[in-house]
Amino acid sequence: MSVRFVVGKVLGAFATLAFVLVFNFFLFRVVESNPVATLYRGRNLTDAQRDELTRQFGLDGSKLEQFVRYVEQTLQLNLGRSYATNRPVIEEIWAAAPQTIALVGVATVISMVIGILMGISAGWRRGTTQDRVLTSTSMATWSTPDFWLGMILLTVFAVQLGLFPTGGIEDPTSGATGFAKLLDQAWHMALPCLTLAIAYVGEFALVMRSSILDVMREDYLTLARAKGLRDAQVRDRHAVRNALLPSTALIAINFGFVLSGAIAVETVFSWPGLGLLTTEALRGPDLPMLQGLFLVFSASVIFFNLVADLLYPLLDPRVRYS
Amino acid sequence: MSAPLLAVRDLAVRYRTDEGDVPAVRGVSFVLDQGETLGLAGESGCGKSSIAGALLRVLPRGTEVTGEILLDGEDVLAMKPGRLRAVRWTELAIVFQGALHALNPVQQVGSQIAEAVEIHGQSLTQERVAELLELVGLPARRARDYPHQLSGGQRQRVLIALALACNPRILVADEPTTALDVMVQAQVLALLEQLQQELGLAMLFITHDLSTLTHVCRRIAVMYAGRIVEEGPSEDVFSRPAHPYTAALAAAFPVIGDPAFRMRPSGLGGDPPDPRAIPTGCPFHPRCPVVRDECARTDVELWPVADGRRAACVRVLDGPGAGTA
Ligand SMILES: Nc1ncnc2c1ncn2[C@@H]1O[C@H](COP(=O)(O)OP(=O)(O)OP(=O)(O)O)[C@@H](O)[C@H]1O
Ligand SMILES: [Mg+2]
């Protein structure tokens, strides 16, 4: 892998990020030209108060001045203040991110492992009942809207059966600490996590299945079989390893969507992460918050795409040595 | 009399596809004894590789293989999975066609060789890999290379080393020189001949180039449309062909590296028949330069021509001295 390749990919990622930054600025100016008027509609503001608010929200001066200031501040990780809470946007995002990373991260890892195993056994036994069942299950779960699935699980397992809490991240009345607190949080996470895992598993399964099918036509599998390897050895040592290569990109890219991946599900389960923050900001609308979230979500997708681009050559010797 | 090392009887291979069955091999019989060399020649698609794959039962799942493949008298087609795995590579090994694709692109060639050694329970794998690579004329350090780092000729040598990993008694070489340029072809051929003699291997050598076979093999069998149409000692078959198809193959001047030659080495007009629509009577009759009226109706079989020679052509029945063009 050449230095030029790496530098090219990194520069590409920065260019995309710069585009998002600019786009972000204009998008939100187009949506809302005078937020102060909107937010304080019906209240009597003096001119001095209005000017003060306009300045606070960074809406004073010409569009160009605003843009320059916006870029400067963003580069210093100053994303402005939330209209709703008046706290810095970056702090709100910082506080909500761990919950989202935990929820969506765990769901992604679980669905990835299960999905890949499903894809392998479906593809390797192509055309069998096992394959048909796994493939149609994957298609069904992949096409199920996650909020709808979340609501069903919530109604059945939390409301009717009472097996799980109905929402939130912990029981505010328990006052548990340490390990007990962690356990309580895991308990709260179970249903939203299951929802997301079910929603994600199909994609992994279908992608892995098709990679396996591609690899199965390869001559080196015939050679491996002719050498006297067992069917499972041919599968694990040759087919799976090679089929995982193209899936790595998908996996890396999926991690990019961890931050933004659970807006609907977090809302259904009142899980206090970035998704819930987004829904609340939309209600306002809390423009600086939305703008900040949008930027963070995009940056994460761009970053993991870069990781995917850089990872593939490391894993594939054909690319590594050329 | 003890059983021959390898006796193939009435072997038939039918692939199953969405567009119907493909009868790629339709009743092939031959015998290969210890240390013997048999060449299998014929145009692309006549079923040569299908025979190779059938010998170790590595054709795609669902393919129908019938007949008998007797290894030391034991039928490969009737073996239980465990027995079959034990026989693979230790009794018979294949140098597969297309060296680039036969090797796993993301594993070092040394570990692909070592895997064969280790799976059959031999130890000292690293030393054995080095020894095998040196046997085929490659430095031992090449073990750490990936297939794409090797030239075509080197890859072919790796495949040969891999085939020899478990000391098989039978080596099947499926077009081992096809994709190589002339110089390298000659080197690989010389290597195979030398190894065959030194190790006393029985060898089934597959190619579409009849003249190559006459150098390497004592006996040759010429295939057309899934059947053997002529067999006998290579010099005799090559210099005095009894079947008009063999005559066309023998007369053809190989244009090495020319894909058109590979597809049509006979220099004959017309295409080899589609295995799904094989002509009645003698399958060669539509392309035969010396065709007779009866050829479309007569079911030809391998009739004796002379000592140890047989050919599937009605002209053989005319009696001796009825040589072809
Ligand atoms: N997996 C398969 N499924 C269906 N048909 C197949 C399959 N493999 C081979 N065939 C067909 O069977 C026939 C014989 O193929 P085979 O590979 O044995 O020919 P060959 O003599 O080795 O040719 P070549 O010189 O091109 O290697 C061809 O018509 C081919 O299209
Ligand atoms: Mg072939």
Coordinates of C-alpha atoms in Angstrom, one line a residue, chain B residues 124-293:
Chain B
L124 CA 8.1 -31.8 9.7
T125 CA 5.9 -29.7 7.4
Q126 CA 8.2 -26.7 6.9
E127 CA 11.2 -28.9 5.9
R128 CA 8.9 -30.9 3.6
V129 CA 7.6 -27.7 1.9
A130 CA 11.2 -26.6 1.3
E131 CA 12.1 -30.0 0.0
L132 CA 9.1 -30.0 -2.4
L133 CA 9.8 -26.5 -3.7
E134 CA 13.4 -27.5 -4.4
L135 CA 12.2 -30.6 -6.1
V136 CA 10.4 -28.5 -8.6
G137 CA 13.2 -26.1 -9.0
L138 CA 12.1 -23.2 -6.8
P139 CA 14.1 -21.7 -3.9
A140 CA 12.6 -22.6 -0.6
R141 CA 12.0 -18.9 0.3
R142 CA 9.3 -18.8 -2.3
A143 CA 7.1 -20.5 0.3
R144 CA 6.3 -17.2 1.8
D145 CA 5.1 -15.7 -1.5
Y146 CA 1.5 -15.2 -2.5
P147 CA 0.3 -16.6 -5.8
H148 CA 0.2 -13.3 -7.5
Q149 CA 3.8 -12.6 -6.7
L150 CA 4.9 -15.6 -8.9
S151 CA 5.2 -15.9 -12.6
G152 CA 3.0 -18.3 -14.5
G153 CA 5.7 -20.8 -14.7
Q154 CA 6.5 -20.5 -11.0
R155 CA 2.9 -21.0 -10.1
Q156 CA 2.7 -24.1 -12.3
R157 CA 5.8 -25.4 -10.4
V158 CA 4.1 -24.7 -7.1
L159 CA 1.0 -26.6 -8.3
I160 CA 3.3 -29.5 -9.2
A161 CA 5.0 -29.4 -5.8
L162 CA 1.6 -29.3 -4.2
A163 CA 0.5 -32.4 -6.1
L164 CA 3.6 -34.3 -5.0
A165 CA 3.2 -33.3 -1.3
C166 CA 1.8 -36.6 -0.1
N167 CA 3.8 -38.9 -2.4
P168 CA 0.9 -40.0 -4.6
R169 CA 1.4 -42.9 -6.9
I170 CA -0.7 -41.3 -9.7
L171 CA -0.3 -37.8 -11.0
V172 CA -3.0 -36.2 -13.2
A173 CA -1.6 -33.2 -15.0
D174 CA -4.5 -31.2 -16.6
E175 CA -3.1 -28.9 -19.3
P176 CA 0.0 -28.0 -17.2
T177 CA 1.6 -26.0 -20.0
T178 CA -1.3 -24.3 -21.7
A179 CA -1.1 -20.8 -20.3
L180 CA 2.7 -20.6 -20.5
D181 CA 5.0 -19.2 -23.1
V182 CA 7.1 -21.6 -25.2
M183 CA 10.3 -21.6 -23.2
V184 CA 8.5 -22.1 -19.9
Q185 CA 6.3 -24.8 -21.5
A186 CA 9.4 -26.7 -22.4
Q187 CA 10.9 -26.3 -18.9
V188 CA 7.7 -27.5 -17.2
L189 CA 7.4 -30.4 -19.5
A190 CA 10.9 -31.5 -18.9
L191 CA 10.3 -31.2 -15.1
L192 CA 7.2 -33.4 -15.3
E193 CA 9.0 -36.0 -17.4
Q194 CA 12.0 -36.0 -15.0
L195 CA 9.8 -36.3 -11.9
Q196 CA 7.7 -39.0 -13.4
Q197 CA 10.7 -41.1 -14.1
E198 CA 12.6 -40.4 -10.8
L199 CA 9.5 -41.0 -8.6
G200 CA 8.1 -43.8 -10.8
L201 CA 4.8 -42.0 -11.0
A202 CA 1.9 -43.2 -13.1
M203 CA 0.8 -40.1 -15.0
L204 CA -2.3 -39.1 -16.8
F205 CA -1.3 -36.1 -18.9
I206 CA -4.1 -34.0 -20.3
T207 CA -3.7 -31.6 -23.2
H208 CA -5.3 -30.5 -26.5
D209 CA -1.8 -30.6 -28.1
L210 CA -1.2 -34.1 -29.5
S211 CA 2.4 -33.5 -30.4
T212 CA 3.3 -32.6 -26.7
L213 CA 1.8 -35.9 -25.6
T214 CA 3.9 -38.0 -28.0
H215 CA 7.0 -36.7 -26.2
V216 CA 5.8 -37.2 -22.7
C217 CA 3.5 -40.3 -22.9
R218 CA 4.0 -43.9 -23.9
R219 CA 0.3 -44.3 -24.7
I220 CA -2.3 -41.8 -25.8
A221 CA -6.1 -41.7 -25.9
V222 CA -7.8 -39.2 -28.2
M223 CA -11.2 -37.9 -27.0
Y224 CA -14.1 -36.5 -29.0
A225 CA -17.4 -35.4 -27.6
G226 CA -17.1 -37.2 -24.3
R227 CA -15.7 -40.5 -25.6
I228 CA -12.3 -42.0 -26.5
V229 CA -12.2 -42.3 -30.3
E230 CA -8.7 -43.7 -30.6
E231 CA -6.0 -45.1 -28.4
G232 CA -2.7 -46.8 -28.7
P233 CA 1.1 -46.3 -28.3
S234 CA 1.8 -42.6 -28.9
E235 CA 4.3 -42.9 -31.7
D236 CA 2.0 -45.1 -33.7
V237 CA -1.1 -43.0 -33.1
F238 CA 0.6 -39.8 -33.9
S239 CA 2.4 -41.0 -37.1
R240 CA -0.3 -43.3 -38.4
P241 CA -3.6 -42.2 -37.1
A242 CA -6.5 -44.6 -37.6
H243 CA -9.2 -42.0 -36.9
P244 CA -9.7 -39.0 -39.1
Y245 CA -10.1 -36.8 -36.0
T246 CA -6.7 -37.9 -34.7
A247 CA -5.3 -37.3 -38.2
A248 CA -6.6 -33.7 -38.0
L249 CA -5.2 -33.2 -34.5
A250 CA -1.8 -34.7 -35.6
A251 CA -1.6 -32.6 -38.7
A252 CA -2.4 -29.4 -36.8
F253 CA 0.6 -27.2 -36.3
P254 CA 0.4 -25.8 -32.8
V255 CA 0.2 -22.0 -32.7
I256 CA 1.3 -21.6 -29.1
G257 CA -0.4 -18.9 -27.2
D258 CA -3.0 -18.4 -29.8
P259 CA -6.4 -18.9 -28.1
A260 CA -8.0 -19.8 -31.5
F261 CA -5.7 -22.7 -31.7
R262 CA -6.6 -23.8 -28.2
M263 CA -10.3 -23.7 -29.1
R264 CA -9.8 -25.5 -32.4
P265 CA -6.5 -27.4 -32.4
S266 CA -7.6 -29.7 -35.1
G267 CA -7.6 -27.1 -37.8
L268 CA -10.9 -28.7 -38.7
G269 CA -13.9 -26.7 -39.9
G270 CA -17.0 -26.5 -37.7
D271 CA -17.3 -26.6 -33.9
P272 CA -17.0 -29.5 -31.5
P273 CA -20.6 -30.6 -30.8
D274 CA -22.6 -29.2 -27.9
P275 CA -22.7 -32.0 -25.3
R276 CA -26.4 -31.5 -25.1
A277 CA -26.9 -32.1 -28.8
I278 CA -24.5 -34.8 -29.9
P279 CA -25.0 -36.0 -33.5
T280 CA -26.3 -39.5 -34.1
G281 CA -24.1 -42.3 -35.2
C282 CA -20.5 -41.3 -35.2
P283 CA -20.5 -37.9 -33.4
F284 CA -17.6 -36.7 -35.6
H285 CA -19.4 -37.3 -38.9
P286 CA -20.6 -33.7 -39.6
R287 CA -17.0 -32.5 -39.5
C288 CA -15.3 -35.6 -41.0
P289 CA -13.3 -35.0 -44.2
V290 CA -13.8 -38.7 -45.2
V291 CA -17.4 -39.2 -44.1
R292 CA -19.5 -42.0 -45.6
D293 CA -23.2 -42.4 -45.8

